[in-house]
Tab-separated table of C-alpha atoms and ligand atoms in Angstrom:
chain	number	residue	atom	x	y	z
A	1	UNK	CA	0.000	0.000	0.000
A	2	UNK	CA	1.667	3.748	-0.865
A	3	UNK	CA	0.027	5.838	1.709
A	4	UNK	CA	-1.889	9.226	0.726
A	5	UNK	CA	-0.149	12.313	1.778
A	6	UNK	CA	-2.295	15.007	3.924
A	7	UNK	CA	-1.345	18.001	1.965
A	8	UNK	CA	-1.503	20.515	4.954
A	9	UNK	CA	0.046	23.226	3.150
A	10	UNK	CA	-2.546	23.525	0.145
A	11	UNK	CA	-5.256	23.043	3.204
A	12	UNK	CA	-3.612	25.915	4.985
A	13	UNK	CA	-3.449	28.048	1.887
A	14	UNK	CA	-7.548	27.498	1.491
A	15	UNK	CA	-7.764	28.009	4.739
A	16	UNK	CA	-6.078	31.449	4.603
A	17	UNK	CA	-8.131	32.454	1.427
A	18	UNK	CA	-11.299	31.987	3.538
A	19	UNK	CA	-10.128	33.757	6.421
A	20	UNK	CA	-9.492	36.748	3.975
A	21	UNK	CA	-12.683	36.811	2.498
A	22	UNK	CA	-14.264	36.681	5.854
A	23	UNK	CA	-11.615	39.867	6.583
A	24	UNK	CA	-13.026	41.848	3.527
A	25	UNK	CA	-16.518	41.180	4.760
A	26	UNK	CA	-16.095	42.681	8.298
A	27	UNK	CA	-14.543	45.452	6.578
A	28	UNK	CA	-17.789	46.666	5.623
A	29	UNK	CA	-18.756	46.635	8.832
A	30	UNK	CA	-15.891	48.917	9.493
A	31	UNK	CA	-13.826	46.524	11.546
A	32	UNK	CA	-9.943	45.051	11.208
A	33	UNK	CA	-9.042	42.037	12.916
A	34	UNK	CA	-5.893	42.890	14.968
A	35	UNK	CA	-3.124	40.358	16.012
A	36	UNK	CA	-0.149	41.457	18.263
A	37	UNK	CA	2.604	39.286	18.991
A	38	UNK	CA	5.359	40.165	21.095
A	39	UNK	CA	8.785	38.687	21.228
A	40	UNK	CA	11.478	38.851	23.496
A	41	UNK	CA	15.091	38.739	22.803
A	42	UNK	CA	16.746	37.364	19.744
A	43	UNK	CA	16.145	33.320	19.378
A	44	UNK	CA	16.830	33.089	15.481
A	45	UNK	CA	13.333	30.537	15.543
A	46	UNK	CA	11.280	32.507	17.063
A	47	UNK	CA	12.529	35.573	14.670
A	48	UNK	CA	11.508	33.913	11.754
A	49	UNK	CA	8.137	32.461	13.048
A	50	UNK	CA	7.211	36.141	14.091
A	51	UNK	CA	8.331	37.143	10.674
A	52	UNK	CA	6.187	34.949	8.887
A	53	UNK	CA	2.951	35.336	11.271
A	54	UNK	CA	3.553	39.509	10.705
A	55	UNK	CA	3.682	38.918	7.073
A	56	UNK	CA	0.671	36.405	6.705
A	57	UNK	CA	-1.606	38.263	9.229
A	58	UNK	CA	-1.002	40.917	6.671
A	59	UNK	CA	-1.707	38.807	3.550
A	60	UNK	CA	-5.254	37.925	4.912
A	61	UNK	CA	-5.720	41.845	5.447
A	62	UNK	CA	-5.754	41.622	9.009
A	63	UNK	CA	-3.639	44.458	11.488
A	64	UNK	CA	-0.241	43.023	12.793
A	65	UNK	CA	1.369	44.923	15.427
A	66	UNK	CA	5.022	43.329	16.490
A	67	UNK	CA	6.325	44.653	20.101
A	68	UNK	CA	10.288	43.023	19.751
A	69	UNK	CA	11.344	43.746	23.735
A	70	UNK	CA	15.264	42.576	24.851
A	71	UNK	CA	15.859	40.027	26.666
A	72	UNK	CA	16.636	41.441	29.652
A	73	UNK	CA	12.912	42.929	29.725
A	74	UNK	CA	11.973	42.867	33.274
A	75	UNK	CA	8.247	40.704	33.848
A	76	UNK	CA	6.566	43.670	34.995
A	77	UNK	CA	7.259	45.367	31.762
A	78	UNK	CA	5.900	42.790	29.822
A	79	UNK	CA	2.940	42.228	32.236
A	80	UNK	CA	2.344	46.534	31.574
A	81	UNK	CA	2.387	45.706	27.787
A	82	UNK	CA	-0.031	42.559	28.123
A	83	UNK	CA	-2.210	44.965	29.801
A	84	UNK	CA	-1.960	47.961	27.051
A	85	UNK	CA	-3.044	45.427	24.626
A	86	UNK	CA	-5.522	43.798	26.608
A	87	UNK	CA	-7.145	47.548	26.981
A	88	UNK	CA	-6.449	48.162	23.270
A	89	UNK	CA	-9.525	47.678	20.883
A	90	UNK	CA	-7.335	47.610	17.849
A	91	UNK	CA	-6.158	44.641	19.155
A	92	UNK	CA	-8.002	40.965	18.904
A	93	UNK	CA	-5.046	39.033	19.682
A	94	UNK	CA	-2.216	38.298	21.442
A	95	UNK	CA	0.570	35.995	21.209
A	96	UNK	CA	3.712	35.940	23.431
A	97	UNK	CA	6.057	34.427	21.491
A	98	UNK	CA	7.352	31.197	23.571
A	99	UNK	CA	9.773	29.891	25.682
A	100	UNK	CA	10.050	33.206	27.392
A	101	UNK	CA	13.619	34.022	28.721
A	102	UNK	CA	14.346	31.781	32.228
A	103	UNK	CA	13.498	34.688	34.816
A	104	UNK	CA	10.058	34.790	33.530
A	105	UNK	CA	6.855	33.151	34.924
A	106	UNK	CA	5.270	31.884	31.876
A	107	UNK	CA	2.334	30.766	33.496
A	108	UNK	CA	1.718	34.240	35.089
A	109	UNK	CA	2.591	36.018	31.503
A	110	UNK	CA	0.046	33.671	29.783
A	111	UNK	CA	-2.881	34.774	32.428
A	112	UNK	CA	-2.411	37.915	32.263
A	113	UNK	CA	-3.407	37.696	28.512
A	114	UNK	CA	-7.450	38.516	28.226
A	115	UNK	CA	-8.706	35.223	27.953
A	116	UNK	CA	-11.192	36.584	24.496
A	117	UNK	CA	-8.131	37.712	23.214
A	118	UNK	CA	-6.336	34.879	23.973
A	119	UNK	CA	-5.377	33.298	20.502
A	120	UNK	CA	-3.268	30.473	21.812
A	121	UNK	CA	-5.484	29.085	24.013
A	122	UNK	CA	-2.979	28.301	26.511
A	123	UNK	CA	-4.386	30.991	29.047
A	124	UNK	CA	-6.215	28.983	31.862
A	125	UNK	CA	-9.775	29.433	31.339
A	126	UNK	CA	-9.718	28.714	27.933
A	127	UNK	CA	-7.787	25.339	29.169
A	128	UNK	CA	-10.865	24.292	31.420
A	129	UNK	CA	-13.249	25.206	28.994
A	130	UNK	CA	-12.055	23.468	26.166
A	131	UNK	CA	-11.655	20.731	29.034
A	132	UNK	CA	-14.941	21.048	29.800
A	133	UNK	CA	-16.580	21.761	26.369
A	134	UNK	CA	-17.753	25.512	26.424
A	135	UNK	CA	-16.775	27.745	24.225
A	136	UNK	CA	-12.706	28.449	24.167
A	137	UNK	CA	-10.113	29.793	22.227
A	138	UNK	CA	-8.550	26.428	20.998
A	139	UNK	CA	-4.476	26.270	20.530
A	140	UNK	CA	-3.587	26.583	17.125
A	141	UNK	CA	-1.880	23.131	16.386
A	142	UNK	CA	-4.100	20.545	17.504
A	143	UNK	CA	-6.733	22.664	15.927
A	144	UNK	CA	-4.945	22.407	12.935
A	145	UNK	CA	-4.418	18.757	13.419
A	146	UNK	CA	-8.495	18.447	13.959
A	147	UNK	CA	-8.853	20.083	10.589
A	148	UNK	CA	-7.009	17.907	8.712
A	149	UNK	CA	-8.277	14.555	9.925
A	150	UNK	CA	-12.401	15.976	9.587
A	151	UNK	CA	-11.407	16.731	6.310
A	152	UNK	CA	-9.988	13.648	5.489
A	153	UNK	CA	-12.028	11.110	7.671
A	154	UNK	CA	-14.997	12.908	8.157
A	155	UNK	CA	-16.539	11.641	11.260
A	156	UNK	CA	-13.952	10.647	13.962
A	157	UNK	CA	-16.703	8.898	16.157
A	158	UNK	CA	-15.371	5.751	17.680
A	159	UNK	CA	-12.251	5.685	15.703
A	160	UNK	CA	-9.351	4.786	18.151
A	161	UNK	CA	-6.553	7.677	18.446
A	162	UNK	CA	-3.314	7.311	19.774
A	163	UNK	CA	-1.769	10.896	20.952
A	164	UNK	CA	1.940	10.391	21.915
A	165	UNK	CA	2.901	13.413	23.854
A	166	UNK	CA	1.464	15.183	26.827
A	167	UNK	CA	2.701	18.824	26.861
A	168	UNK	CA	0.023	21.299	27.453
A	169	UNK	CA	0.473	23.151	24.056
A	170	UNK	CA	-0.214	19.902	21.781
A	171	UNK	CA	-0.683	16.431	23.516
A	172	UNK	CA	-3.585	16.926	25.864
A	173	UNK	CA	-5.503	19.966	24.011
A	174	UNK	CA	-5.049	17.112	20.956
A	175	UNK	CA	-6.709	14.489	22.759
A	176	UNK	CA	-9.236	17.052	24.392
A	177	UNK	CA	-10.299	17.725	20.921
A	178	UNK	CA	-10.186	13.959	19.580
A	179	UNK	CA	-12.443	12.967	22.661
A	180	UNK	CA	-14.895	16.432	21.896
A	181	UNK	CA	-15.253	14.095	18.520
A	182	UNK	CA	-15.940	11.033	19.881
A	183	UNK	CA	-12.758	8.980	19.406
A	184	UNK	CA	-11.976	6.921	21.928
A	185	UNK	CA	-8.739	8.575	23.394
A	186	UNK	CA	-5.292	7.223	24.696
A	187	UNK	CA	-2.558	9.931	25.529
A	188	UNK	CA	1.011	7.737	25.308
A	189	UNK	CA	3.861	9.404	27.006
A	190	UNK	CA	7.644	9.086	27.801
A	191	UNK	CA	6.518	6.292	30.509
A	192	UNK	CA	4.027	4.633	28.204
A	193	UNK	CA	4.670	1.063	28.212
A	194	UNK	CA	5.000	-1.508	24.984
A	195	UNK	CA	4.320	1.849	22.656
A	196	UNK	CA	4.556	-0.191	19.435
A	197	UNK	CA	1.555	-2.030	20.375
A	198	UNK	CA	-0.272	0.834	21.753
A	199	UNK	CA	0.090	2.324	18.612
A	200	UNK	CA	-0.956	-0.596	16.242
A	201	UNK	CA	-4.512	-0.111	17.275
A	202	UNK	CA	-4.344	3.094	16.439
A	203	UNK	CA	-7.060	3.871	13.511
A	204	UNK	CA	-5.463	7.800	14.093
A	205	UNK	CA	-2.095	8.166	15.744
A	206	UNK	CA	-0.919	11.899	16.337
A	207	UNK	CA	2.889	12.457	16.862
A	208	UNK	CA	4.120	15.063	18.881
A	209	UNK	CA	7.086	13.960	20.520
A	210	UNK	CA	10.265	15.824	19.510
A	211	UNK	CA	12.281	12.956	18.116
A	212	UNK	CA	13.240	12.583	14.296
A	213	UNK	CA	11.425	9.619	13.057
A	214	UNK	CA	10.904	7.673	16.005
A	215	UNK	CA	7.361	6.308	15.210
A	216	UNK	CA	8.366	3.151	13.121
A	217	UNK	CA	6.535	1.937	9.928
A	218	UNK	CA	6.019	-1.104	11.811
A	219	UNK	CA	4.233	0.868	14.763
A	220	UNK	CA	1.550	1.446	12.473
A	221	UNK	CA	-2.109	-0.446	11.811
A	222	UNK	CA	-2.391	-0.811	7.971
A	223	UNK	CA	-4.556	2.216	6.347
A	224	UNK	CA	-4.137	4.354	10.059
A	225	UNK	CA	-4.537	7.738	9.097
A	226	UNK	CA	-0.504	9.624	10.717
A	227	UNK	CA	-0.502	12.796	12.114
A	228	UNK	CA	3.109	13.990	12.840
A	229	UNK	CA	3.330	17.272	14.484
A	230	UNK	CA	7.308	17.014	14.915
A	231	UNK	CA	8.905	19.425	13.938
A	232	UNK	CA	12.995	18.555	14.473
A	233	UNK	CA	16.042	19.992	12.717
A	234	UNK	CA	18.601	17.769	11.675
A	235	UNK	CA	21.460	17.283	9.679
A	236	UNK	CA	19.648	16.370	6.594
A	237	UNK	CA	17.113	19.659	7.353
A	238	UNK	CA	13.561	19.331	8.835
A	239	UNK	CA	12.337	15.921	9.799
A	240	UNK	CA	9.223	14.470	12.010
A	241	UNK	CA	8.641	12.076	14.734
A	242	UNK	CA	7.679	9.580	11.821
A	243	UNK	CA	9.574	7.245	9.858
A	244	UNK	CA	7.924	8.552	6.730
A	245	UNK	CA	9.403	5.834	4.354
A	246	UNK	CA	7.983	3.661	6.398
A	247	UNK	CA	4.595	5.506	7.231
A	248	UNK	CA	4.341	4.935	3.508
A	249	UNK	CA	4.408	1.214	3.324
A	250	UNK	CA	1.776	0.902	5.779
A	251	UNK	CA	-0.150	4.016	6.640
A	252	UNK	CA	-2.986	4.889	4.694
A	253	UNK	CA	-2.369	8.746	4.590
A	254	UNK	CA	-0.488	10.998	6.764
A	255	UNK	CA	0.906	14.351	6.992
A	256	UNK	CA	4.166	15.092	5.451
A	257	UNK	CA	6.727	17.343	7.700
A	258	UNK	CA	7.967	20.021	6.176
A	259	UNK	CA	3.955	20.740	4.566
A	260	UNK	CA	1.575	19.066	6.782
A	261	UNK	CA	0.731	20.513	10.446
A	262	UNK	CA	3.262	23.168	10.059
A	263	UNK	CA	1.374	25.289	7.687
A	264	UNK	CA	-2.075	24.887	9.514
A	265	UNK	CA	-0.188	26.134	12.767
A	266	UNK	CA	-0.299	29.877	11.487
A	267	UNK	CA	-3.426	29.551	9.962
A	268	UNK	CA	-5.307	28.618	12.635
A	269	UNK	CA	-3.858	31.599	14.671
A	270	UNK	CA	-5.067	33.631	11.804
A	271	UNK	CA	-8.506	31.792	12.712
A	272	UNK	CA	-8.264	32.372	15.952
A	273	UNK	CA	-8.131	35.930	15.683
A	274	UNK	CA	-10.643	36.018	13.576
A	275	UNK	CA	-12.880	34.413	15.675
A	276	UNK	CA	-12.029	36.604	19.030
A	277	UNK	CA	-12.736	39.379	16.759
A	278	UNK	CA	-16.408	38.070	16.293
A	279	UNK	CA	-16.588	37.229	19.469
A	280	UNK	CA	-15.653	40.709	20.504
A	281	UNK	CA	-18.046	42.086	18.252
A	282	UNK	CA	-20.873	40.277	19.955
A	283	UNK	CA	-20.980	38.632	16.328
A	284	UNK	CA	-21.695	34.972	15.614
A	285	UNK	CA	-18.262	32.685	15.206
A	286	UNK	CA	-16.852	32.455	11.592
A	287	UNK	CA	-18.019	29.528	9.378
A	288	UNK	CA	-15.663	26.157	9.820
A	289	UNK	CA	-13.691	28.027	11.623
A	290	UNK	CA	-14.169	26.589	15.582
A	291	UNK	CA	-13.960	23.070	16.567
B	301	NAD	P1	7.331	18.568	24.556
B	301	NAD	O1	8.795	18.300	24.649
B	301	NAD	O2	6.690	19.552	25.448
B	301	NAD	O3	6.569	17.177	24.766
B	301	NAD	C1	7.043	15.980	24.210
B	301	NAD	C2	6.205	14.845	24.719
B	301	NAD	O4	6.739	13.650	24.173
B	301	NAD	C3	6.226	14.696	26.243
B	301	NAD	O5	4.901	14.731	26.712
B	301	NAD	C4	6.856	13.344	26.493
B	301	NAD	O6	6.191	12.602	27.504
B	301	NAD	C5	6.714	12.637	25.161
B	301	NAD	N1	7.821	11.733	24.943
B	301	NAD	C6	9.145	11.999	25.031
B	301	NAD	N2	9.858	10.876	24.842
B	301	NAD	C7	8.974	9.876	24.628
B	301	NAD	C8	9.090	8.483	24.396
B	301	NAD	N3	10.265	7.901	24.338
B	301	NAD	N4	7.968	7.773	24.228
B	301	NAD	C9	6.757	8.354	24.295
B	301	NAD	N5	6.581	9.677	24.510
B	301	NAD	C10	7.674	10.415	24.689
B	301	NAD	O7	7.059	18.901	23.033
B	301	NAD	P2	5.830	19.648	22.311
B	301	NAD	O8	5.924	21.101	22.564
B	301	NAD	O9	4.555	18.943	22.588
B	301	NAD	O10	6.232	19.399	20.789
B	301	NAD	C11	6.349	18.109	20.254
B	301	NAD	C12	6.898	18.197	18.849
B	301	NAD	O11	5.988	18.934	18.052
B	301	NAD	C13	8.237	18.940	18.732
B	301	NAD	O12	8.984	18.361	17.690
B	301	NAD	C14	7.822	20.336	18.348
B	301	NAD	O13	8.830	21.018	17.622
B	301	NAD	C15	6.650	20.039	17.469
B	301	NAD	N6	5.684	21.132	17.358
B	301	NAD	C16	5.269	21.419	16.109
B	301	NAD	C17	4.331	22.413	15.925
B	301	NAD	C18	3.854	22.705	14.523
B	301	NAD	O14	3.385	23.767	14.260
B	301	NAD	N7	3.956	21.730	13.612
B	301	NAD	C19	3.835	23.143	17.007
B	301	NAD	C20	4.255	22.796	18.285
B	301	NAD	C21	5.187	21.771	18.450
């Protein structure tokens, strides 16, 4: 069997096109989604992600306002600029660029956020109410991720998934969104016992691990639908937690990395503002837009 590869990048690019026509129509209305992200000092990653989210924000004819602080900046500072932009109605978003240098308190940066104009969805209430199914601002990737496998499996009711990795930003929002679908959920972790054969009943397994190809091609259950959210720089340039020549053999589609969850990433923070710009508004979400 040659797998089918999840073309996230053509999705994402759709995705974007939709999100600018939405744009254009709440111009009439007078209003401009606005997306600030802030970044401090000068990780060469995080510059060019905060490039590229300035310039696409732009492309979709949304406002992007970039606040580039030093390192050194002390926490209160940042806290006072969290709190201009929380007070600013230009504004429908904010992202702190992460990690945040060591003598921060990410958690207490991340609250401080207003949790409507919280387009991560890492702040705390959005975390208990995507938890406990109200209405949140979901984090970008596993939204992204959620996208992708409606789109190609339609219903995910019953389906088994297999999550490997637990971190806050992708494992359990993943799963959280999985179970909101009716999958039966297991989240496998760095303790996870016999993973292989976790994984072989997997009818969807989602990698987000951090290790270059470390889900095998024999991990898989013939025609499982792959998600691999890794994103890992190596010697012979970007790889994912999946073996993808062997993903191929067996799986039968899954995501490519670079051009699968990557892409979706930024445009489901483009979503995201969009929709805490509705929301905002008092207007109803965007179409296809929420989980
Ligand atoms: P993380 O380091 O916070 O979490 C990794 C998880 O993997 C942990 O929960 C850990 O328990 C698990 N793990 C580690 N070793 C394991 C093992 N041997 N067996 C089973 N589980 C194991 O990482 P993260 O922030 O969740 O990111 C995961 C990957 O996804 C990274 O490669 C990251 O770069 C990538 N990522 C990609 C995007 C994107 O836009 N595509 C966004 C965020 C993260």
């Amino acid at each position: 069997m040659t797998a089918q590869i999840i073309d996230g990048k053509a999705f994402a690019a759709r995705l974007r096109t939709r999100i600018a026509t939405q744009v254009q129509a709440l111009a009439g209305q007078g209003i401009t989604p606005g997306l600030a992200v802030v970044l401090l000092g000068e990780d060469p990653a995080s510059q060019v992600y905060v490039r590229s989210k300035g310039r696409m924000t732009r492309e979709v004819g949304m406002a992007s306002f970039e606040h580039r602080l030093p390192q050194q900046t002390s926490q209160q500072e940042l806290l006072d600029l969290i709190q201009k932009l929380n007070d600013d109605p230009a504004v429908h978003g904010i992202l702190v660029q992460l990690p945040l240098p060591s003598h921060m308190d990410e958690g207490a940066v991340i609250n401080a956020i207003t949790p409507e104009k919280d387009v991560d969805g890492f702040h705390i209430l959005n975390v208990g109410r995507l938890a406990t199914g109200q209405r949140a601002m979901v984090p970008c990737t596993p939204l992204g991720c959620l996208m992708l496998l409606r789109d190609h499996l339609g219903s995910l009711a019953g389906r088994n998934a297999v999550v490997i990795g637990r971190s806050n930003i992708v494992g359990k929002p993943m799963a959280q969104l999985l179970l909101r679908d009716s999958a039966t959920v297991t989240i496998a972790h760095s303790r996870t016992e016999d993973l292989p054969a976790l994984c072989r009943r997997a009818d969807i397994l989602v990698a987000a691990v951090g290790r270059p190809a470390f889900v095998k091609g024999d991990w898989i259950k013939p025609g499982a639908t792959v998600i691999d959210v890794g994103i890992n720089r190596t010697e012979d340039g970007l790889v994912g937690d999946v073996d993808h020549e062997g993903a191929s053999q067996v799986a039968g589609a899954f995501t490519p990395v670079p051009g699968g969850v990557g892409p979706m990433t930024i445009a489901c923070l483009l979503a995201n503002t969009l929709t805490a710009t509705a929301r905002i508004h008092g207007l109803p979400d965007p179409d296809g837009l929420t989980p």
